PDB file of C-alpha atoms in Angstrom:
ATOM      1  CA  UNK A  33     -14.127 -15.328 103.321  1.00 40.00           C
ATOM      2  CA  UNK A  34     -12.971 -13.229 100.510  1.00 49.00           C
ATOM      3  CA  UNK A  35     -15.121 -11.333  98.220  1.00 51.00           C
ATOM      4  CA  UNK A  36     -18.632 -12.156  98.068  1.00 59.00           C
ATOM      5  CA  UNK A  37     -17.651 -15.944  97.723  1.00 58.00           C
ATOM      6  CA  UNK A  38     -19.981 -18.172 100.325  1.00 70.00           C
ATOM      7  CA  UNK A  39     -20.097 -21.296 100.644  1.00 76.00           C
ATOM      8  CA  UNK A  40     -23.173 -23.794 102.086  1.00 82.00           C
ATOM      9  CA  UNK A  41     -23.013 -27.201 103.337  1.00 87.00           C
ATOM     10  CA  UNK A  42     -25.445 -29.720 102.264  1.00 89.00           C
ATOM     11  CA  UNK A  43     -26.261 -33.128 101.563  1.00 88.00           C
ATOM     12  CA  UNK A  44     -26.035 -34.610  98.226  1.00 90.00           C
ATOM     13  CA  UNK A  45     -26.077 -37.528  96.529  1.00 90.00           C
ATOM     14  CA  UNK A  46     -24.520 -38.115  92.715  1.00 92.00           C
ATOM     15  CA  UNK A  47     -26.935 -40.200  90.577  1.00 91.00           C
ATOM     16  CA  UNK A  48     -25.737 -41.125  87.064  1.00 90.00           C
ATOM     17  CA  UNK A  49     -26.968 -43.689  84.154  1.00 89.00           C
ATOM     18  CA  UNK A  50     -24.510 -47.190  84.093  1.00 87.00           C
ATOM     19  CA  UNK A  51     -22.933 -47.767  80.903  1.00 83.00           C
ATOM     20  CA  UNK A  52     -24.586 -50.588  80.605  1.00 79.00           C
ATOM     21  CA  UNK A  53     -27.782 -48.492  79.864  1.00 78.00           C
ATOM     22  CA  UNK A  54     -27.427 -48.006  76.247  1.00 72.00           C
ATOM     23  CA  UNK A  55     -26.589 -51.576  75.414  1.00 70.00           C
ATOM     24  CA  UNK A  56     -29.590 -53.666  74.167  1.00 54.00           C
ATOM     25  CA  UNK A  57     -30.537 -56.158  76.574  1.00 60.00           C
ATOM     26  CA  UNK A  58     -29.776 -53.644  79.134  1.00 55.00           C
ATOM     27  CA  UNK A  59     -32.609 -50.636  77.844  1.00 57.00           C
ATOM     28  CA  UNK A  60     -35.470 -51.631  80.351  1.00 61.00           C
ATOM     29  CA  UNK A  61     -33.419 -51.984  83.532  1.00 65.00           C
ATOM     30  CA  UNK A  62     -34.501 -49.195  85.847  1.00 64.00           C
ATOM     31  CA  UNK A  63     -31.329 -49.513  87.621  1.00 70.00           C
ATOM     32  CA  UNK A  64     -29.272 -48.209  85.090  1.00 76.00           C
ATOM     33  CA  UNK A  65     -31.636 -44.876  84.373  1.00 82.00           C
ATOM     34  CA  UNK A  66     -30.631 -42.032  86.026  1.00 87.00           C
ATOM     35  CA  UNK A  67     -34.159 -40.681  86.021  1.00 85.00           C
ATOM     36  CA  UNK A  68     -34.980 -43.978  88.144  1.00 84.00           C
ATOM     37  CA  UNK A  69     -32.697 -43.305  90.983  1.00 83.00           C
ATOM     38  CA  UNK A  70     -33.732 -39.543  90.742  1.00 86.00           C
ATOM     39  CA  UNK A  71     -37.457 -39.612  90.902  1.00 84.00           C
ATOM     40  CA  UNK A  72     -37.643 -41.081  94.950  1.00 84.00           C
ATOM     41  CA  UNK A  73     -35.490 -38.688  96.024  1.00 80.00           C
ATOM     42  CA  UNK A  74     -37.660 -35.702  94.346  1.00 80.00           C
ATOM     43  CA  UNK A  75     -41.026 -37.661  95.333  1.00 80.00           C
ATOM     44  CA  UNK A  76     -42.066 -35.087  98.374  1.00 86.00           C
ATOM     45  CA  UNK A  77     -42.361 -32.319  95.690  1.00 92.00           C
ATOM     46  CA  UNK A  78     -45.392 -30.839  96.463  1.00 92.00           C
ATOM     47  CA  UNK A  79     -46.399 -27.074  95.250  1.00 95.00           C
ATOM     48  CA  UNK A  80     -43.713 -26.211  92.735  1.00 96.00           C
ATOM     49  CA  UNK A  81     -41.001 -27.744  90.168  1.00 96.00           C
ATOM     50  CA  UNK A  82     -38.929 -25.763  88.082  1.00 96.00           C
ATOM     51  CA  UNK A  83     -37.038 -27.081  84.843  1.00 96.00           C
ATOM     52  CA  UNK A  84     -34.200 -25.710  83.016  1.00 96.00           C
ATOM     53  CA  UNK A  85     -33.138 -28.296  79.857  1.00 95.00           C
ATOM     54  CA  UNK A  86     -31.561 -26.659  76.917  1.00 95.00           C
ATOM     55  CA  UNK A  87     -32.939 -29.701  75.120  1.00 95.00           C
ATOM     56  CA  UNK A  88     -36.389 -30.403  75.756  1.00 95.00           C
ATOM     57  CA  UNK A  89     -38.477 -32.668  74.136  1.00 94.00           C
ATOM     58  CA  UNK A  90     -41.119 -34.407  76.786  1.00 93.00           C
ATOM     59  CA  UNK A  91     -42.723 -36.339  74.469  1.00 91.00           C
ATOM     60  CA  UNK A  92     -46.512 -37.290  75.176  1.00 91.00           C
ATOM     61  CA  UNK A  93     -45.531 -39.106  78.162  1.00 90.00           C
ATOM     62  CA  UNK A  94     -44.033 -36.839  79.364  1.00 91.00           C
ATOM     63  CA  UNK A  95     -46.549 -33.921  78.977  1.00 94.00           C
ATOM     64  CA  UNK A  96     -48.918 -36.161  80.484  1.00 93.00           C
ATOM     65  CA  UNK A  97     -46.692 -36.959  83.527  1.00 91.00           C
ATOM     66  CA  UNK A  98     -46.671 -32.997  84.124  1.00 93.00           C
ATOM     67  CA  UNK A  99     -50.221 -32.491  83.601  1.00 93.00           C
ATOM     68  CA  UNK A 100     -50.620 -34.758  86.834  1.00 92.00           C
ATOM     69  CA  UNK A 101     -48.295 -32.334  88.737  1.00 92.00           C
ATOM     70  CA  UNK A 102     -50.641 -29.530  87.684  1.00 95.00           C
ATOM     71  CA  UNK A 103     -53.715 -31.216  88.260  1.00 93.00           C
ATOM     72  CA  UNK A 104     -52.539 -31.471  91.434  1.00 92.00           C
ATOM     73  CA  UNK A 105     -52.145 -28.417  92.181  1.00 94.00           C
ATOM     74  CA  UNK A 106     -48.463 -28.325  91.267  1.00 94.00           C
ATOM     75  CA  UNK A 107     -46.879 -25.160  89.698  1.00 96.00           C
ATOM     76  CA  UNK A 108     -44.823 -26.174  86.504  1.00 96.00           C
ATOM     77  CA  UNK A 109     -42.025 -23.373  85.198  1.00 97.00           C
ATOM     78  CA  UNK A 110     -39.756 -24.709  82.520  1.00 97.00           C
ATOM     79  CA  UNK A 111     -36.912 -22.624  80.461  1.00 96.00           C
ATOM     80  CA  UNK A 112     -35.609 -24.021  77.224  1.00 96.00           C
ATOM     81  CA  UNK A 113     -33.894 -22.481  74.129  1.00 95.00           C
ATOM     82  CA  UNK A 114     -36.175 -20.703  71.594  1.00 94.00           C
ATOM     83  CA  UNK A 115     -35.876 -21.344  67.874  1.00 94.00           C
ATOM     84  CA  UNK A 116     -33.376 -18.332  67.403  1.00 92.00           C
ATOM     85  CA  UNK A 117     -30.915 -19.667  70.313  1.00 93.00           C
ATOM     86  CA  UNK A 118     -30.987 -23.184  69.877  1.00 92.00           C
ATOM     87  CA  UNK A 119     -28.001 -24.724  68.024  1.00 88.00           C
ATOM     88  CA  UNK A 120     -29.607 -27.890  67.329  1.00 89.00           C
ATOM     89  CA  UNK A 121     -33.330 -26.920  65.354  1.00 91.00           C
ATOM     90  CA  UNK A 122     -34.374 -30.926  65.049  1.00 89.00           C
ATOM     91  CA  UNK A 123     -34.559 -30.790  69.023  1.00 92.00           C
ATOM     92  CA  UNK A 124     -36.405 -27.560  68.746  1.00 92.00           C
ATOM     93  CA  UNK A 125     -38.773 -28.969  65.810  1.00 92.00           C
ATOM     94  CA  UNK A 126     -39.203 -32.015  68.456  1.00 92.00           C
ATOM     95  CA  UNK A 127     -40.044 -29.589  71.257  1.00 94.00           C
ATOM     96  CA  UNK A 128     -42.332 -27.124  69.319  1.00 94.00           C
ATOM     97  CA  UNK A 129     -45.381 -29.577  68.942  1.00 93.00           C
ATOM     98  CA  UNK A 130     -46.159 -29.909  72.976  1.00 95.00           C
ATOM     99  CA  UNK A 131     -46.552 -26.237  73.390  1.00 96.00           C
ATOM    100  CA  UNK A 132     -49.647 -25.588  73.101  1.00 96.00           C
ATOM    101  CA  UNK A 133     -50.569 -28.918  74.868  1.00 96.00           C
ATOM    102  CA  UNK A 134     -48.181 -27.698  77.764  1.00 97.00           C
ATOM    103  CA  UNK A 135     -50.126 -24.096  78.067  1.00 97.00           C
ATOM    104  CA  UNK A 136     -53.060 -25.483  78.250  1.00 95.00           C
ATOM    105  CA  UNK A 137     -51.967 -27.224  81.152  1.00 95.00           C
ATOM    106  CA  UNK A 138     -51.105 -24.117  82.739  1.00 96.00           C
ATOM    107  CA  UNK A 139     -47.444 -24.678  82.603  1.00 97.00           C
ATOM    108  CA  UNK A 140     -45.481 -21.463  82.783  1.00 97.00           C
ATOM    109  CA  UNK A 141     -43.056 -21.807  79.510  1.00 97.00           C
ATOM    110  CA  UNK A 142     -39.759 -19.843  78.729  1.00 97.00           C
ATOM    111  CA  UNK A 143     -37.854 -19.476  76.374  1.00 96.00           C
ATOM    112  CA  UNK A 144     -34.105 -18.645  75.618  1.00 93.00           C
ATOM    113  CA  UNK A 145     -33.388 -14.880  74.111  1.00 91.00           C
ATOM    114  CA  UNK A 146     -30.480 -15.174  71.446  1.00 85.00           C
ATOM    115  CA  UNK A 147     -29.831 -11.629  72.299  1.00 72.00           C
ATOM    116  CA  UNK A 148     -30.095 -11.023  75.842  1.00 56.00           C
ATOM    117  CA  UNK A 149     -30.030  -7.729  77.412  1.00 50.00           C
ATOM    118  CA  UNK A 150     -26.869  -6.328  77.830  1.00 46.00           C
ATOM    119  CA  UNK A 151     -27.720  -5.958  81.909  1.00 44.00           C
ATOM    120  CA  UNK A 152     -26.082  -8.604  83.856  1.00 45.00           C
ATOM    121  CA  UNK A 153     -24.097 -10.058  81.403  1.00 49.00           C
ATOM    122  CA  UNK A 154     -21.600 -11.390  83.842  1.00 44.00           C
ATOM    123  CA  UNK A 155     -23.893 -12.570  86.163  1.00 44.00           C
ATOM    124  CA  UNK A 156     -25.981 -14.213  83.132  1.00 44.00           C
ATOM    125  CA  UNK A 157     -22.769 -16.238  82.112  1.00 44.00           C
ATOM    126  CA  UNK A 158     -22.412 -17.495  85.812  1.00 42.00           C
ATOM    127  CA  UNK A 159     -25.337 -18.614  85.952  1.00 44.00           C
ATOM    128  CA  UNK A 160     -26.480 -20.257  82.678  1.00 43.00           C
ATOM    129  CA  UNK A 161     -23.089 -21.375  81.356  1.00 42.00           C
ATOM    130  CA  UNK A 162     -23.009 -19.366  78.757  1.00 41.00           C
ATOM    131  CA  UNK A 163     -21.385 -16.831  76.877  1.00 40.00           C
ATOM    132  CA  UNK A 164     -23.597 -16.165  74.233  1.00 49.00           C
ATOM    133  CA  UNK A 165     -27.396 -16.452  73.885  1.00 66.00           C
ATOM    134  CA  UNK A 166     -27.771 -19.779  74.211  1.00 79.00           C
ATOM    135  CA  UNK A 167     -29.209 -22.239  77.198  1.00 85.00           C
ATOM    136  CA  UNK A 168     -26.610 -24.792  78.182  1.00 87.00           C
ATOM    137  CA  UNK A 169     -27.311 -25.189  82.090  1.00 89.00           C
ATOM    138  CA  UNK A 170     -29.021 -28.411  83.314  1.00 94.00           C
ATOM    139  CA  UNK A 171     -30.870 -27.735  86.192  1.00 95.00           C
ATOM    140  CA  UNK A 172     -34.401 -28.885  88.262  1.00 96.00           C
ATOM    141  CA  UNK A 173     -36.021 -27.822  91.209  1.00 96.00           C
ATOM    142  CA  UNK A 174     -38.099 -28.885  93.754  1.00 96.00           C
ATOM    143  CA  UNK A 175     -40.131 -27.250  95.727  1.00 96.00           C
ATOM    144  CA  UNK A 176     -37.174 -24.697  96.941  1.00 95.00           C
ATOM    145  CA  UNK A 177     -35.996 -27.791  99.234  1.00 95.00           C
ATOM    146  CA  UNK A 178     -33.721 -29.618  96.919  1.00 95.00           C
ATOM    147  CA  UNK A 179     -32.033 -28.936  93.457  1.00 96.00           C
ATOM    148  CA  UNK A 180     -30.934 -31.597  90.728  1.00 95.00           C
ATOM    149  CA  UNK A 181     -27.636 -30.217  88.492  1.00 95.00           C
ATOM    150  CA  UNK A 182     -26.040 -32.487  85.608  1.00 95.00           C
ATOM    151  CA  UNK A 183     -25.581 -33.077  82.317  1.00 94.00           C
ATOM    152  CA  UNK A 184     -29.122 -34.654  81.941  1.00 93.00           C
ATOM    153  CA  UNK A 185     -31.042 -32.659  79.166  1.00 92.00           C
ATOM    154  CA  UNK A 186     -35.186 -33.625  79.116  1.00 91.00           C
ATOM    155  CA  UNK A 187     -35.326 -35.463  75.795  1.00 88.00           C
ATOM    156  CA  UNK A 188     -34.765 -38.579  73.982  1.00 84.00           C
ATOM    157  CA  UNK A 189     -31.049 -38.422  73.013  1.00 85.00           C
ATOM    158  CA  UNK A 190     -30.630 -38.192  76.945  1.00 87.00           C
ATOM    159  CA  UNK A 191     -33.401 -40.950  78.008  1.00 83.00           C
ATOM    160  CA  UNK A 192     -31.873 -43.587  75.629  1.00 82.00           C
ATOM    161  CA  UNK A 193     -28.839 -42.857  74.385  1.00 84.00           C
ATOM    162  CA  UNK A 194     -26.403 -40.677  76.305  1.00 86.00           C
ATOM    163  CA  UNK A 195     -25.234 -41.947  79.464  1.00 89.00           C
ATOM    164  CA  UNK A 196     -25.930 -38.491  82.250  1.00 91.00           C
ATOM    165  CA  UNK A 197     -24.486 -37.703  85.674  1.00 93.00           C
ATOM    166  CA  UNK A 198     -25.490 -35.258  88.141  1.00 94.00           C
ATOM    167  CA  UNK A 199     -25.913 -34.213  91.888  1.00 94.00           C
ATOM    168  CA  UNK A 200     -28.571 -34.116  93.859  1.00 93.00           C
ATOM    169  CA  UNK A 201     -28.645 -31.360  96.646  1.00 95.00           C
ATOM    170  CA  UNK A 202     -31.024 -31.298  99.685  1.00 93.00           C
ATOM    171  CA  UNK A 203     -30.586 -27.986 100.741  1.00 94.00           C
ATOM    172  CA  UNK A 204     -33.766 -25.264 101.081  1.00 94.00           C
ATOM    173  CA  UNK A 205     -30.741 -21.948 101.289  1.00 94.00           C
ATOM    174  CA  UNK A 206     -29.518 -23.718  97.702  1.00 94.00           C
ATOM    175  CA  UNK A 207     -32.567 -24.882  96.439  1.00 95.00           C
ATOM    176  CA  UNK A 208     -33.845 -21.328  97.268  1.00 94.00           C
ATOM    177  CA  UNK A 209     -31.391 -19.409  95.835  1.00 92.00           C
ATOM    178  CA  UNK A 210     -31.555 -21.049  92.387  1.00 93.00           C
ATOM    179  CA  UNK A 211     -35.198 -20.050  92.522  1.00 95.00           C
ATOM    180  CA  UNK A 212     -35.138 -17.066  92.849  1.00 93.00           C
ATOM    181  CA  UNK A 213     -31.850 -16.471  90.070  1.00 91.00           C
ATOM    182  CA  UNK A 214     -34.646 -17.741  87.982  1.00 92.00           C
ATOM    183  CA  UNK A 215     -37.131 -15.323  88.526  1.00 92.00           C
ATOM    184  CA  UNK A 216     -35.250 -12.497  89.172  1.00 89.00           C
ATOM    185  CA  UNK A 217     -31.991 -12.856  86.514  1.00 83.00           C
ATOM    186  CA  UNK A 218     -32.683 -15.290  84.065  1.00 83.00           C
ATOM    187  CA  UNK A 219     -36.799 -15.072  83.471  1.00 86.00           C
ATOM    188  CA  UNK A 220     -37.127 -10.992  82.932  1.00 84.00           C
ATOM    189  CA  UNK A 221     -33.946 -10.393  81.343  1.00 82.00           C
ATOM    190  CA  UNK A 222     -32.852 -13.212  78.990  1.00 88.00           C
ATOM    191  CA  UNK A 223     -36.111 -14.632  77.691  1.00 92.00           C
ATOM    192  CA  UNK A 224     -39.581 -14.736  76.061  1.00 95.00           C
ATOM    193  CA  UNK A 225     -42.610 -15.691  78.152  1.00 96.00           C
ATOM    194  CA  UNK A 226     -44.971 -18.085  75.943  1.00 97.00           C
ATOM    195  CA  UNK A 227     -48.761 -17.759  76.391  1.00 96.00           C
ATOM    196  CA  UNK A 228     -51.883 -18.360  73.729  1.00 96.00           C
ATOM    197  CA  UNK A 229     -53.795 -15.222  72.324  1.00 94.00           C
ATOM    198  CA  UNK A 230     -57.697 -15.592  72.269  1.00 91.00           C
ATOM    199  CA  UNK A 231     -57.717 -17.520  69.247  1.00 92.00           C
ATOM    200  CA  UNK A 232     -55.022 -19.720  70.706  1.00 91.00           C
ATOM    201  CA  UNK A 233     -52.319 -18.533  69.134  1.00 94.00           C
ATOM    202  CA  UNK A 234     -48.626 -18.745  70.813  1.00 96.00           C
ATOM    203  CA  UNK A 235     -47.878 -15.304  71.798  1.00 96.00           C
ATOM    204  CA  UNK A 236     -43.921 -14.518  73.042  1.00 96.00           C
ATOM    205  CA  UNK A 237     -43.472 -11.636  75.551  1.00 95.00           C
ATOM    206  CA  UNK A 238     -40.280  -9.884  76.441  1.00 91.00           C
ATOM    207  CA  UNK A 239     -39.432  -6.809  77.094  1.00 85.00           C
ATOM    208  CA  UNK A 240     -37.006  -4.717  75.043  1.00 81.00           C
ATOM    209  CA  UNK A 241     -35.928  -1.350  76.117  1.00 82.00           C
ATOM    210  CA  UNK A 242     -38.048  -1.455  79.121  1.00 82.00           C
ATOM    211  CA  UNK A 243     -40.779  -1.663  76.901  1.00 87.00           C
ATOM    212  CA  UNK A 244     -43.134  -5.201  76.702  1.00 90.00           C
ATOM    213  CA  UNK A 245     -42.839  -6.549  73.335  1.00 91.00           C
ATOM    214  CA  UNK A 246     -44.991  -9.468  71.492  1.00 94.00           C
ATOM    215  CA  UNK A 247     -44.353 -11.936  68.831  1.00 94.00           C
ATOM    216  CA  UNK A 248     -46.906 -13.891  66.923  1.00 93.00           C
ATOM    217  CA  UNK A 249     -44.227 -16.608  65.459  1.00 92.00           C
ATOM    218  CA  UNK A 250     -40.930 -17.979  66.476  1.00 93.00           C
ATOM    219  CA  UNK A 251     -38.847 -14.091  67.212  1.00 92.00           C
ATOM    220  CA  UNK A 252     -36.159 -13.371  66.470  1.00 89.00           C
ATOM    221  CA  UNK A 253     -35.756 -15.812  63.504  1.00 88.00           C
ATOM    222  CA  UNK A 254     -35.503 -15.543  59.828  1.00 87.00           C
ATOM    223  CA  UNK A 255     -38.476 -17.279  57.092  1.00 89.00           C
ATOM    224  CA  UNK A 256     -35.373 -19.621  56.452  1.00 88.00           C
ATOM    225  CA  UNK A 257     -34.652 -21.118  59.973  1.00 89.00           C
ATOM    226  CA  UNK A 258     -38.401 -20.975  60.823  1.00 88.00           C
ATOM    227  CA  UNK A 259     -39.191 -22.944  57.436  1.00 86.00           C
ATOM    228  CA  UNK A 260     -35.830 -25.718  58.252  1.00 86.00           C
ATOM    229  CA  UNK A 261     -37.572 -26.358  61.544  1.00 85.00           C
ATOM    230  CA  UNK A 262     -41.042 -27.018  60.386  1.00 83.00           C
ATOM    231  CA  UNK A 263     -39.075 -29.433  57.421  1.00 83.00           C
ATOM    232  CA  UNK A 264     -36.803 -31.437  59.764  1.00 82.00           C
ATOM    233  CA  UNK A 265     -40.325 -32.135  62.450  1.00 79.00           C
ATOM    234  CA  UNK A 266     -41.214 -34.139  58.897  1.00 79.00           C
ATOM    235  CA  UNK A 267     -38.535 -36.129  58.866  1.00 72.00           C
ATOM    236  CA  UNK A 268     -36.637 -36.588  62.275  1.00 71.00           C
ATOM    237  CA  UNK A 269     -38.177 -39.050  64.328  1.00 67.00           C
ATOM    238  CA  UNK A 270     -38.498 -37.901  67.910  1.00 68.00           C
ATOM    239  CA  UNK A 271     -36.562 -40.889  69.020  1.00 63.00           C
ATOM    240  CA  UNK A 272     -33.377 -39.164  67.594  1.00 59.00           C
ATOM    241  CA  UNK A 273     -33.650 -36.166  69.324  1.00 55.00           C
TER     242      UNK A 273
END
């Protein structure tokens, strides 16, 4: 083996949407979804589920779906872009009303830097797929056993119109290792940490210059993008995004 290349063997399985799934008398066949053929294999989660979606917009069904994993007992981490390193703000504007909901929870929420730390730059671009500050990686997983990578972003574009592929991995070295890239690369170095002040507030943490830093609105972002945000949640239905 050359380098520090290594390689682990595993079994997968590829699940993808059918074409078929965005014509009209095809919508409600499960078959086609590939959410359907992914949520049996990822039924055993248990105790934690981690979710990386540059897009993501749960909708209410969605946050209520995940406040069943947490009343359960479940822990709940999901990275997304922030306001200043999305490149699409209607999906943020969709995303941006189910914070609050999702904190409450007790969901653990992060969110995308668009100027991450110059440490581990490399190793940043390897892992996220990107070379600027900017979430593009797809990625879920559960409970350090098994790991879900595609193209399949968490919103509505991707539910109902796009048609997704990706693998499924059942593998607790892989599984493992993507956790803890999480919480060790991409969580304290490239993003903000979302909580609610006393007055319930959203509050972002980071840390800049080894030195924790707070925000009391969307960082990092001028009046201008903040105020195109709040105007497009008028008018974009959620279905679009």
């Amino acid at each position: 083996m050359k380098g520090d290349i290594s390689y682990s063997w595993a079994d997968g399985s590829v699940v993808y949407d059918l074409p078929e799934k965005i014509s009209a008398k095809n919508k409600k066949d499960p078959d086609a979804d590939l959410m359907t053929q992914l949520i049996p294999l990822a039924r055993n989660t248990k105790t934690e589920l981690i979710l990386i979606s540059p897009y993501f917009v749960p909708g209410k069904s969605g946050v209520d779906i995940i406040g069943m994993f947490r009343k359960s007992g479940m822990r709940v981490r999901i990275a997304t872009n922030s306001l200043a390193s999305t490149d699409v703000i209607s999906v943020h504007s969709g995303y941006a009303k189910y914070r609050k909901e999702l904190l409450e929870e007790g969901v653990e929420l992060y969110e995308m830097r668009a100027d991450p730390e110059e440490r581990g730059k490399e190793a940043r671009r390897k892992a996220l797929g990107s070379y600027r500050g900017s979430l593009h990686a797809k990625m879920y997983i559960f409970d350090r056993k098994a790991v879900f990578i595609g193209s399949r972003n968490l919103d509505a574009r991707s539910r109902q119109i796009n048609t997704e592929i990706g693998i499924y991995v059942q593998s607790p070295e892989i599984a493992f290792q993507a956790a803890r890239m999480f919480e060790l690369t991409t969580v304290p170095l490239y993003c903000f940490k979302l909580g609610l002040s006393d007055d319930s507030r959203l509050v972002w943490t980071t840390e800049v210059n080894c030195k924790e830093v707070k925000y009391y609105h969307e960082p990092m972002t001028s009046f201008w993008r903040r105020s195109s945000a709040w105007f497009v949640s008028i008018f974009v239905p959620e279905s679009q995004l």
